[in-house]
Tab-separated table of C-alpha atoms in Angstrom:
chain	number	residue	atom	x	y	z
A	74	UNK	CA	-20.261	-110.964	12.623
A	75	UNK	CA	-19.302	-110.961	8.955
A	76	UNK	CA	-21.934	-109.827	6.353
A	77	UNK	CA	-20.983	-112.936	4.373
A	78	UNK	CA	-23.029	-115.041	6.775
A	79	UNK	CA	-26.581	-114.071	7.554
A	80	UNK	CA	-28.571	-115.470	10.407
A	81	UNK	CA	-32.136	-114.785	11.508
A	82	UNK	CA	-34.803	-116.521	13.603
A	83	UNK	CA	-38.432	-115.783	13.088
A	84	UNK	CA	-40.811	-117.596	15.356
A	85	UNK	CA	-39.962	-121.271	15.274
A	86	UNK	CA	-37.884	-121.094	12.122
A	87	UNK	CA	-34.201	-120.089	11.816
A	88	UNK	CA	-32.431	-119.377	8.584
A	89	UNK	CA	-28.662	-119.297	7.958
A	90	UNK	CA	-27.576	-117.941	4.527
A	91	UNK	CA	-24.143	-118.113	2.974
A	92	UNK	CA	-23.797	-114.715	1.454
A	93	UNK	CA	-20.652	-114.562	-0.514
A	94	UNK	CA	-21.705	-115.584	-4.086
A	95	UNK	CA	-18.779	-113.673	-5.668
A	96	UNK	CA	-16.528	-116.403	-4.035
A	97	UNK	CA	-19.012	-119.199	-4.696
A	98	UNK	CA	-19.891	-119.084	-1.045
A	99	UNK	CA	-16.622	-120.678	-0.036
A	100	UNK	CA	-15.950	-120.698	3.685
A	101	UNK	CA	-12.912	-119.174	5.251
A	102	UNK	CA	-12.156	-118.880	8.912
A	103	UNK	CA	-14.233	-115.672	9.273
A	104	UNK	CA	-17.304	-117.430	7.818
A	105	UNK	CA	-16.888	-120.548	9.813
A	106	UNK	CA	-16.526	-118.681	13.025
A	107	UNK	CA	-19.716	-116.755	12.182
A	108	UNK	CA	-21.595	-119.984	11.500
A	109	UNK	CA	-20.384	-121.433	14.795
A	110	UNK	CA	-21.573	-118.254	16.608
A	111	UNK	CA	-24.963	-118.543	14.931
A	112	UNK	CA	-25.333	-122.218	15.855
A	113	UNK	CA	-24.542	-121.342	19.505
A	114	UNK	CA	-27.183	-118.741	19.504
A	115	UNK	CA	-29.597	-121.301	17.999
A	116	UNK	CA	-28.923	-123.819	20.750
A	117	UNK	CA	-29.931	-121.261	23.351
A	118	UNK	CA	-33.142	-120.397	21.596
A	119	UNK	CA	-35.944	-122.479	23.115
A	120	UNK	CA	-38.437	-121.286	20.543
A	121	UNK	CA	-36.435	-122.507	17.447
A	122	UNK	CA	-37.788	-125.808	16.040
A	123	UNK	CA	-36.062	-125.996	12.582
A	124	UNK	CA	-33.133	-124.449	10.739
A	125	UNK	CA	-32.855	-123.746	6.999
A	126	UNK	CA	-29.379	-123.431	5.547
A	127	UNK	CA	-29.154	-121.981	1.911
A	128	UNK	CA	-26.811	-119.918	-0.199
A	129	UNK	CA	-27.165	-116.521	-1.901
A	130	UNK	CA	-26.794	-116.573	-5.596
A	131	UNK	CA	-28.095	-119.072	-8.187
A	132	UNK	CA	-24.682	-120.530	-9.362
A	133	UNK	CA	-23.075	-122.192	-6.482
A	134	UNK	CA	-24.571	-123.123	-3.078
A	135	UNK	CA	-21.136	-123.715	-1.495
A	136	UNK	CA	-17.619	-124.474	-2.835
A	137	UNK	CA	-16.504	-125.814	0.527
A	138	UNK	CA	-13.583	-124.631	2.570
A	139	UNK	CA	-11.624	-121.647	1.099
A	140	UNK	CA	-8.624	-123.383	-0.828
A	141	UNK	CA	-6.697	-120.076	-0.677
A	142	UNK	CA	-6.806	-120.074	3.139
A	143	UNK	CA	-6.142	-123.821	3.389
A	144	UNK	CA	-3.099	-123.365	1.075
A	145	UNK	CA	-1.798	-120.436	3.137
A	146	UNK	CA	-2.262	-122.185	6.450
A	147	UNK	CA	-4.829	-119.531	7.660
A	148	UNK	CA	-7.525	-122.275	7.891
A	149	UNK	CA	-7.357	-125.879	9.088
A	150	UNK	CA	-9.482	-128.757	8.014
A	151	UNK	CA	-10.338	-129.236	11.630
A	152	UNK	CA	-12.210	-125.785	11.679
A	153	UNK	CA	-14.371	-126.899	8.874
A	154	UNK	CA	-15.062	-130.323	10.512
A	155	UNK	CA	-15.943	-128.696	13.779
A	156	UNK	CA	-18.566	-126.591	11.889
A	157	UNK	CA	-20.147	-129.461	10.125
A	158	UNK	CA	-20.177	-131.522	13.349
A	159	UNK	CA	-22.012	-128.729	15.089
A	160	UNK	CA	-24.658	-128.698	12.414
A	161	UNK	CA	-25.096	-132.419	12.465
A	162	UNK	CA	-25.342	-132.418	16.248
A	163	UNK	CA	-28.093	-129.775	16.439
A	164	UNK	CA	-31.116	-131.109	18.417
A	165	UNK	CA	-33.618	-129.563	15.957
A	166	UNK	CA	-34.119	-130.752	12.351
A	167	UNK	CA	-32.110	-129.044	9.647
A	168	UNK	CA	-32.983	-128.396	5.998
A	169	UNK	CA	-30.430	-127.622	3.418
A	170	UNK	CA	-31.848	-125.696	0.433
A	171	UNK	CA	-29.109	-126.213	-2.192
A	172	UNK	CA	-29.296	-123.085	-4.305
A	173	UNK	CA	-26.948	-124.196	-7.069
A	174	UNK	CA	-23.959	-126.413	-7.725
A	175	UNK	CA	-22.175	-127.787	-4.696
A	176	UNK	CA	-18.527	-128.727	-4.512
A	177	UNK	CA	-15.976	-130.131	-1.991
A	178	UNK	CA	-16.714	-129.446	1.723
A	179	UNK	CA	-20.053	-127.862	0.484
A	180	UNK	CA	-21.263	-131.441	-0.027
A	181	UNK	CA	-20.438	-132.313	3.568
A	182	UNK	CA	-22.106	-129.195	4.745
A	183	UNK	CA	-25.334	-130.370	2.942
A	184	UNK	CA	-24.847	-133.930	4.318
A	185	UNK	CA	-24.748	-132.633	7.866
A	186	UNK	CA	-28.379	-131.467	7.462
A	187	UNK	CA	-31.256	-133.751	7.991
A	188	UNK	CA	-32.985	-132.865	4.762
A	189	UNK	CA	-31.638	-131.757	1.390
A	190	UNK	CA	-33.653	-129.976	-1.341
A	191	UNK	CA	-31.876	-129.554	-4.693
A	192	UNK	CA	-32.593	-127.734	-7.944
A	193	UNK	CA	-32.960	-129.330	-11.377
A	194	UNK	CA	-29.834	-128.773	-13.603
A	195	UNK	CA	-27.465	-128.450	-10.737
A	196	UNK	CA	-24.368	-130.620	-10.223
A	197	UNK	CA	-22.030	-131.861	-7.445
A	198	UNK	CA	-18.396	-132.852	-7.321
A	199	UNK	CA	-15.886	-133.597	-4.565
A	200	UNK	CA	-12.481	-133.075	-6.191
A	201	UNK	CA	-10.181	-134.080	-3.252
A	202	UNK	CA	-8.522	-137.061	-5.286
A	203	UNK	CA	-8.169	-134.835	-8.283
A	204	UNK	CA	-5.836	-132.422	-6.407
A	205	UNK	CA	-4.167	-135.023	-4.211
A	206	UNK	CA	-6.021	-134.549	-0.949
A	207	UNK	CA	-7.401	-137.235	1.315
A	208	UNK	CA	-10.764	-136.022	2.551
A	209	UNK	CA	-10.761	-135.627	6.331
A	210	UNK	CA	-11.468	-138.880	8.183
A	211	UNK	CA	-14.634	-137.679	10.016
A	212	UNK	CA	-15.989	-136.277	6.707
A	213	UNK	CA	-15.391	-139.666	4.954
A	214	UNK	CA	-17.405	-141.411	7.812
A	215	UNK	CA	-20.128	-138.815	7.224
A	216	UNK	CA	-20.357	-139.671	3.592
A	217	UNK	CA	-20.511	-143.403	4.247
A	218	UNK	CA	-22.940	-142.952	7.220
A	219	UNK	CA	-25.346	-140.742	5.143
A	220	UNK	CA	-25.091	-142.172	1.678
A	221	UNK	CA	-23.615	-145.725	1.979
A	222	UNK	CA	-20.424	-147.257	0.701
A	223	UNK	CA	-21.146	-147.271	-3.030
A	224	UNK	CA	-22.154	-143.607	-3.282
A	225	UNK	CA	-19.223	-142.508	-1.082
A	226	UNK	CA	-16.829	-144.347	-3.347
A	227	UNK	CA	-18.317	-142.663	-6.468
A	228	UNK	CA	-18.064	-139.296	-4.865
A	229	UNK	CA	-14.695	-139.546	-3.171
A	230	UNK	CA	-12.584	-142.230	-5.001
A	231	UNK	CA	-13.782	-141.547	-8.441
A	232	UNK	CA	-14.395	-137.772	-7.926
A	233	UNK	CA	-17.392	-138.275	-10.167
A	234	UNK	CA	-19.413	-135.240	-11.252
A	235	UNK	CA	-22.993	-136.004	-10.489
A	236	UNK	CA	-26.196	-134.369	-11.989
A	237	UNK	CA	-29.311	-133.454	-9.985
A	238	UNK	CA	-31.322	-136.398	-11.103
A	239	UNK	CA	-28.517	-138.908	-10.113
A	240	UNK	CA	-28.293	-137.120	-6.672
A	241	UNK	CA	-31.935	-137.743	-6.130
A	242	UNK	CA	-31.602	-141.450	-7.160
A	243	UNK	CA	-28.771	-142.153	-4.763
A	244	UNK	CA	-30.378	-140.387	-1.862
A	245	UNK	CA	-28.231	-137.302	-1.537
A	246	UNK	CA	-31.228	-135.254	-2.377
A	247	UNK	CA	-34.598	-135.835	-0.670
A	248	UNK	CA	-36.502	-133.441	-2.891
A	249	UNK	CA	-35.690	-132.188	-6.387
A	250	UNK	CA	-37.464	-129.012	-7.518
A	251	UNK	CA	-37.241	-126.265	-10.154
A	252	UNK	CA	-35.010	-123.294	-9.164
A	253	UNK	CA	-38.049	-120.932	-8.680
A	254	UNK	CA	-39.648	-123.335	-6.278
A	255	UNK	CA	-36.723	-123.860	-3.931
A	256	UNK	CA	-37.383	-121.268	-1.303
A	257	UNK	CA	-41.097	-122.063	-1.113
A	258	UNK	CA	-40.420	-125.727	-0.850
A	259	UNK	CA	-37.933	-125.271	1.925
A	260	UNK	CA	-40.166	-122.824	3.794
A	261	UNK	CA	-43.142	-125.214	3.596
A	262	UNK	CA	-41.116	-128.164	4.838
A	263	UNK	CA	-39.921	-125.967	7.702
A	264	UNK	CA	-43.421	-124.862	8.637
A	265	UNK	CA	-44.721	-128.431	8.520
A	266	UNK	CA	-41.865	-129.598	10.865
A	267	UNK	CA	-42.336	-126.733	13.200
A	268	UNK	CA	-45.933	-127.599	13.563
A	269	UNK	CA	-45.149	-130.997	14.947
A	270	UNK	CA	-44.467	-131.927	18.549
A	271	UNK	CA	-40.888	-130.653	19.386
A	272	UNK	CA	-40.096	-133.213	22.114
A	273	UNK	CA	-41.146	-136.053	19.786
A	274	UNK	CA	-39.089	-134.684	16.770
A	275	UNK	CA	-35.963	-134.134	18.837
A	276	UNK	CA	-36.204	-137.500	20.473
A	277	UNK	CA	-36.509	-139.400	17.215
A	278	UNK	CA	-33.839	-137.285	15.554
A	279	UNK	CA	-31.310	-138.472	18.344
A	280	UNK	CA	-32.426	-142.060	18.153
A	281	UNK	CA	-32.100	-142.059	14.328
A	282	UNK	CA	-28.685	-140.622	14.457
A	283	UNK	CA	-27.398	-142.978	17.060
A	284	UNK	CA	-28.842	-145.897	15.134
A	285	UNK	CA	-27.112	-144.647	11.833
A	286	UNK	CA	-23.874	-144.473	13.567
A	287	UNK	CA	-24.228	-147.935	15.069
A	288	UNK	CA	-24.205	-146.455	18.647
A	289	UNK	CA	-27.694	-146.702	19.795
A	290	UNK	CA	-27.903	-146.378	23.543
A	291	UNK	CA	-31.243	-148.226	24.166
A	292	UNK	CA	-31.612	-147.075	27.855
A	293	UNK	CA	-31.134	-143.434	26.877
A	294	UNK	CA	-33.522	-143.898	23.833
A	295	UNK	CA	-36.160	-145.403	26.003
A	296	UNK	CA	-35.815	-142.464	28.397
A	297	UNK	CA	-36.509	-140.112	25.511
A	298	UNK	CA	-39.550	-142.146	24.537
A	299	UNK	CA	-40.849	-142.010	28.109
A	300	UNK	CA	-40.410	-138.274	28.202
A	301	UNK	CA	-42.774	-137.997	25.256
A	302	UNK	CA	-45.259	-140.330	26.781
A	303	UNK	CA	-45.284	-138.114	29.887
A	304	UNK	CA	-45.488	-134.826	27.989
A	305	UNK	CA	-48.317	-132.251	27.968
A	306	UNK	CA	-47.736	-132.185	24.157
A	307	UNK	CA	-48.932	-135.806	23.937
A	308	UNK	CA	-52.181	-134.840	25.773
A	309	UNK	CA	-52.597	-131.883	23.485
A	310	UNK	CA	-52.190	-134.211	20.418
A	311	UNK	CA	-54.901	-136.602	21.682
A	312	UNK	CA	-57.132	-133.651	22.558
A	313	UNK	CA	-56.608	-132.060	19.146
A	314	UNK	CA	-57.577	-135.206	17.295
A	315	UNK	CA	-60.650	-135.646	19.418
A	316	UNK	CA	-61.747	-132.080	18.926
A	317	UNK	CA	-60.732	-132.280	15.181
A	318	UNK	CA	-58.438	-129.177	15.335
A	319	UNK	CA	-54.731	-128.483	14.694
A	320	UNK	CA	-52.647	-129.251	17.826
A	321	UNK	CA	-50.797	-126.394	19.569
A	322	UNK	CA	-47.656	-128.001	20.841
A	323	UNK	CA	-45.514	-126.196	23.419
A	324	UNK	CA	-42.584	-128.487	23.669
A	325	UNK	CA	-43.337	-129.679	27.154
């Protein structure tokens, strides 16, 4: 695996770091393949309950797909979309700790996560229209699905540069913190989620995503809810409340 992508899993929390700050953490084929391999490992890890994605360096979180490789034909837009789809489809919650400015496909990478934490003073821009590109169709759909039509138009049609406070106001960011607090905020959120009942969290993530896409399978969703009702974790949750202690969920 390339050293421009770091992946580690400690206990219930996994962390994926874009580690190429000299290139603004742009993602070429090598980096995308490494991310996909990391996500495959994560899917097989029964202990993992949450993933944090962040970038090394304090200037740019991610500049998106490598324009050099796209221009030379060494990278297809499909490879980038496959990667963001894999992130969005992970059964466990994902947190994007946006460590600086974010551009182009890096915006979609962040939108593929369930939670986004940004830092004060950072900015965002998707310049596809400024260079004559139509952003990939599935990516446009993700912008609309996650942010709504108005915000998607501002980002894609107007190629508007947005500051951190605006990003919080339109719902791109869930949390806005000072740069020094980014890691601690992401780690605390990850610990809080990891302490919850895994079956319940995973079930509700699937139901929320189906609902947001307008594709809610009610029978399947009811099956997920029944699984939670019949779980040992639910009994543990009740017992913990009665005994006034923290629950110890096992995901079963």
